[in-house]
Amino acid sequence: NLAIALISLLSSDKFEINANFELCAAVLSYPVTDYTMSTESYALYGKNYGLSKEYMEVVWELYLGNSRFDQFNVLASPALSTDETLKSFPPTQVFLAEFDPLRDEGLDFTRKLRAAGISAEYKIYPYQHGFISSFAKYGQFDDLVWADYISYLDSKCR
């Protein structure tokens, strides 16, 4: 959600910076978008798949601090974004793990981007959360994932 929040701010006409640039694309890896953690993939994979719902509850508590007010801010829970807040988002590729409590959040966010008129794609790999950085566990598979990252960015940013 931090990456999504930053992209939202940088893409917004309400955010002024001292540089003139445009984001050509966004690549998100198993994004966290919904404070409620109420998706089917949380029910299916919230235990014993590398990333637990219990751990994510701790992460959300640390992220938001003592205040639960911020859970309703679209910068904390991008699942609450509207078409209006997403209209300037760049083309986006979302990388997901099949056996991941965050899978459905990524799918839902991709659909939300598409509904806002943004070119958005996703890829689901048959692994659990964290596979992208698990070189020792999955060997050469990561080379294929990085090739997918590079290919997408090359297609949108050249």
mmCIF file of C-alpha atoms in Angstrom:
data_model
loop_
_atom_site.group_PDB
_atom_site.id
_atom_site.type_symbol
_atom_site.label_atom_id
_atom_site.label_comp_id
_atom_site.label_asym_id
_atom_site.label_seq_id
_atom_site.Cartn_x
_atom_site.Cartn_y
_atom_site.Cartn_z
ATOM 1 C CA ASN A 1 0.000 0.000 0.000
ATOM 2 C CA LEU A 2 2.941 2.372 0.433
ATOM 3 C CA ALA A 3 3.852 1.990 -3.240
ATOM 4 C CA ILE A 4 0.234 2.531 -4.270
ATOM 5 C CA ALA A 5 -0.036 5.584 -2.009
ATOM 6 C CA LEU A 6 3.128 7.099 -3.484
ATOM 7 C CA ILE A 7 2.000 6.388 -7.052
ATOM 8 C CA SER A 8 -1.396 7.920 -6.253
ATOM 9 C CA LEU A 9 0.221 11.061 -4.885
ATOM 10 C CA LEU A 10 2.733 11.396 -7.723
ATOM 11 C CA SER A 11 0.013 10.827 -10.321
ATOM 12 C CA SER A 12 -2.383 13.272 -8.737
ATOM 13 C CA ASP A 13 -2.786 16.829 -9.955
ATOM 14 C CA LYS A 14 -3.067 17.790 -6.272
ATOM 15 C CA PHE A 15 0.540 16.839 -5.522
ATOM 16 C CA GLU A 16 3.133 19.372 -6.593
ATOM 17 C CA ILE A 17 6.787 18.498 -6.876
ATOM 18 C CA ASN A 18 9.727 20.380 -8.313
ATOM 19 C CA ALA A 19 10.276 17.965 -11.191
ATOM 20 C CA ASN A 20 8.454 17.541 -14.439
ATOM 21 C CA PHE A 21 7.941 13.845 -15.062
ATOM 22 C CA GLU A 22 5.258 11.309 -15.778
ATOM 23 C CA LEU A 23 5.115 7.765 -14.457
ATOM 24 C CA CYS A 24 5.190 5.460 -17.472
ATOM 25 C CA ALA A 25 4.097 2.348 -15.562
ATOM 26 C CA ALA A 26 3.719 0.733 -12.166
ATOM 27 C CA VAL A 27 4.684 -2.779 -11.142
ATOM 28 C CA LEU A 28 3.196 -4.059 -7.897
ATOM 29 C CA SER A 29 4.180 -7.305 -6.168
ATOM 30 C CA TYR A 30 1.453 -8.845 -4.010
ATOM 31 C CA PRO A 31 0.062 -5.458 -2.970
ATOM 32 C CA VAL A 32 -1.585 -4.876 0.393
ATOM 33 C CA THR A 33 -4.761 -2.912 -0.307
ATOM 34 C CA ASP A 34 -7.448 -3.797 2.223
ATOM 35 C CA TYR A 35 -7.254 -3.281 5.965
ATOM 36 C CA THR A 36 -10.190 -5.625 6.588
ATOM 37 C CA MET A 37 -8.258 -8.749 5.498
ATOM 38 C CA SER A 38 -11.636 -10.277 4.633
ATOM 39 C CA THR A 39 -10.981 -11.846 1.234
ATOM 40 C CA GLU A 40 -11.366 -15.506 0.366
ATOM 41 C CA SER A 41 -7.605 -15.852 -0.083
ATOM 42 C CA TYR A 42 -7.090 -14.741 3.541
ATOM 43 C CA ALA A 43 -9.464 -17.526 4.622
ATOM 44 C CA LEU A 44 -7.719 -20.081 2.391
ATOM 45 C CA TYR A 45 -4.075 -19.098 2.824
ATOM 46 C CA GLY A 46 -3.936 -17.030 6.025
ATOM 47 C CA LYS A 47 -2.107 -19.855 7.822
ATOM 48 C CA ASN A 48 0.780 -22.124 6.823
ATOM 49 C CA TYR A 49 1.627 -20.385 3.543
ATOM 50 C CA GLY A 50 4.491 -18.121 4.566
ATOM 51 C CA LEU A 51 2.449 -15.006 5.351
ATOM 52 C CA SER A 52 -0.198 -15.323 8.033
ATOM 53 C CA LYS A 53 -3.241 -13.235 8.812
ATOM 54 C CA GLU A 54 -1.966 -13.007 12.371
ATOM 55 C CA TYR A 55 1.292 -11.472 11.148
ATOM 56 C CA MET A 56 -0.569 -9.033 8.892
ATOM 57 C CA GLU A 57 -2.680 -7.900 11.857
ATOM 58 C CA VAL A 58 0.564 -6.977 13.633
ATOM 59 C CA VAL A 59 1.859 -5.222 10.502
ATOM 60 C CA TRP A 60 -1.326 -3.164 10.197
ATOM 61 C CA GLU A 61 -1.157 -2.229 13.877
ATOM 62 C CA LEU A 62 2.444 -1.065 13.502
ATOM 63 C CA TYR A 63 1.660 0.745 10.251
ATOM 64 C CA LEU A 64 -1.342 2.637 11.609
ATOM 65 C CA GLY A 65 -0.122 3.065 15.172
ATOM 66 C CA ASN A 66 -2.691 3.383 17.925
ATOM 67 C CA SER A 67 -5.212 5.092 15.669
ATOM 68 C CA ARG A 68 -7.661 2.991 13.677
ATOM 69 C CA PHE A 69 -8.946 6.140 11.934
ATOM 70 C CA ASP A 70 -6.368 5.850 9.148
ATOM 71 C CA GLN A 71 -7.681 2.449 8.098
ATOM 72 C CA PHE A 72 -10.358 4.351 6.177
ATOM 73 C CA ASN A 73 -7.851 6.535 4.320
ATOM 74 C CA VAL A 74 -7.367 5.434 0.696
ATOM 75 C CA LEU A 75 -3.624 5.930 1.121
ATOM 76 C CA ALA A 76 -3.671 3.203 3.799
ATOM 77 C CA SER A 77 -6.386 1.017 2.254
ATOM 78 C CA PRO A 78 -6.291 1.538 -1.519
ATOM 79 C CA ALA A 79 -9.238 -0.871 -1.820
ATOM 80 C CA LEU A 80 -11.336 2.143 -0.787
ATOM 81 C CA SER A 81 -10.140 4.184 -3.766
ATOM 82 C CA THR A 82 -12.677 5.601 -6.171
ATOM 83 C CA ASP A 83 -12.432 5.937 -9.933
ATOM 84 C CA GLU A 84 -11.702 9.613 -9.321
ATOM 85 C CA THR A 85 -8.706 8.908 -7.062
ATOM 86 C CA LEU A 86 -7.327 6.329 -9.520
ATOM 87 C CA LYS A 87 -7.935 8.186 -12.793
ATOM 88 C CA SER A 88 -4.313 9.347 -13.134
ATOM 89 C CA PHE A 89 -2.722 6.030 -12.184
ATOM 90 C CA PRO A 90 -0.207 4.773 -14.767
ATOM 91 C CA PRO A 91 -0.576 1.461 -16.616
ATOM 92 C CA THR A 92 -0.029 -1.239 -14.013
ATOM 93 C CA GLN A 93 1.164 -4.835 -13.829
ATOM 94 C CA VAL A 94 0.353 -6.733 -10.622
ATOM 95 C CA PHE A 95 2.407 -9.812 -9.733
ATOM 96 C CA LEU A 96 0.652 -12.285 -7.435
ATOM 97 C CA ALA A 97 1.221 -15.637 -5.769
ATOM 98 C CA GLU A 98 -1.572 -18.207 -6.005
ATOM 99 C CA PHE A 99 -1.149 -19.414 -2.410
ATOM 100 C CA ASP A 100 -1.061 -16.031 -0.736
ATOM 101 C CA PRO A 101 -3.540 -14.306 1.564
ATOM 102 C CA LEU A 102 -2.898 -11.118 -0.470
ATOM 103 C CA ARG A 103 -3.838 -12.680 -3.833
ATOM 104 C CA ASP A 104 -7.457 -11.497 -3.878
ATOM 105 C CA GLU A 105 -6.489 -7.985 -2.800
ATOM 106 C CA GLY A 106 -4.232 -7.769 -5.853
ATOM 107 C CA LEU A 107 -6.951 -9.141 -8.136
ATOM 108 C CA ASP A 108 -9.524 -6.735 -6.696
ATOM 109 C CA PHE A 109 -7.179 -3.771 -7.067
ATOM 110 C CA THR A 110 -6.478 -4.728 -10.689
ATOM 111 C CA ARG A 111 -10.244 -4.794 -11.345
ATOM 112 C CA LYS A 112 -10.616 -1.439 -9.591
ATOM 113 C CA LEU A 113 -7.937 0.100 -11.816
ATOM 114 C CA ARG A 114 -9.616 -1.297 -14.923
ATOM 115 C CA ALA A 115 -12.986 0.086 -13.798
ATOM 116 C CA ALA A 116 -11.306 3.502 -13.520
ATOM 117 C CA GLY A 117 -10.141 3.185 -17.135
ATOM 118 C CA ILE A 118 -6.526 2.310 -16.321
ATOM 119 C CA SER A 119 -4.673 -0.338 -18.296
ATOM 120 C CA ALA A 120 -4.043 -2.992 -15.648
ATOM 121 C CA GLU A 121 -2.856 -6.564 -15.924
ATOM 122 C CA TYR A 122 -1.978 -9.270 -13.451
ATOM 123 C CA LYS A 123 0.066 -12.438 -13.404
ATOM 124 C CA ILE A 124 -0.476 -15.198 -10.885
ATOM 125 C CA TYR A 125 2.418 -17.561 -10.230
ATOM 126 C CA PRO A 126 1.792 -21.001 -8.653
ATOM 127 C CA TYR A 127 3.725 -20.262 -5.473
ATOM 128 C CA GLN A 128 3.225 -18.778 -2.032
ATOM 129 C CA HIS A 129 3.826 -15.229 -0.805
ATOM 130 C CA GLY A 130 7.445 -14.139 -0.961
ATOM 131 C CA PHE A 131 8.442 -16.282 -3.931
ATOM 132 C CA ILE A 132 9.861 -13.341 -5.858
ATOM 133 C CA SER A 133 12.720 -12.894 -3.413
ATOM 134 C CA SER A 134 13.152 -16.565 -2.504
ATOM 135 C CA PHE A 135 16.133 -17.351 -4.709
ATOM 136 C CA ALA A 136 17.306 -20.374 -2.720
ATOM 137 C CA LYS A 137 13.872 -21.951 -2.527
ATOM 138 C CA TYR A 138 12.788 -21.646 -6.154
ATOM 139 C CA GLY A 139 16.117 -21.446 -7.975
ATOM 140 C CA GLN A 140 15.942 -20.119 -11.522
ATOM 141 C CA PHE A 141 12.233 -19.311 -11.306
ATOM 142 C CA ASP A 142 13.090 -15.826 -10.074
ATOM 143 C CA ASP A 143 14.964 -15.165 -13.316
ATOM 144 C CA LEU A 144 11.693 -15.727 -15.178
ATOM 145 C CA VAL A 145 9.812 -13.398 -12.852
ATOM 146 C CA TRP A 146 12.419 -10.662 -13.269
ATOM 147 C CA ALA A 147 12.215 -11.172 -17.024
ATOM 148 C CA ASP A 148 8.448 -10.587 -16.765
ATOM 149 C CA TYR A 149 9.066 -7.384 -14.768
ATOM 150 C CA ILE A 150 11.582 -6.115 -17.297
ATOM 151 C CA SER A 151 9.432 -7.072 -20.278
ATOM 152 C CA TYR A 152 6.421 -5.214 -18.890
ATOM 153 C CA LEU A 153 8.371 -2.072 -18.032
ATOM 154 C CA ASP A 154 10.158 -2.182 -21.385
ATOM 155 C CA SER A 155 6.821 -2.417 -23.213
ATOM 156 C CA LYS A 156 5.376 0.598 -21.350
ATOM 157 C CA CYS A 157 8.370 2.850 -20.795
ATOM 158 C CA ARG A 158 10.294 2.873 -24.053
#
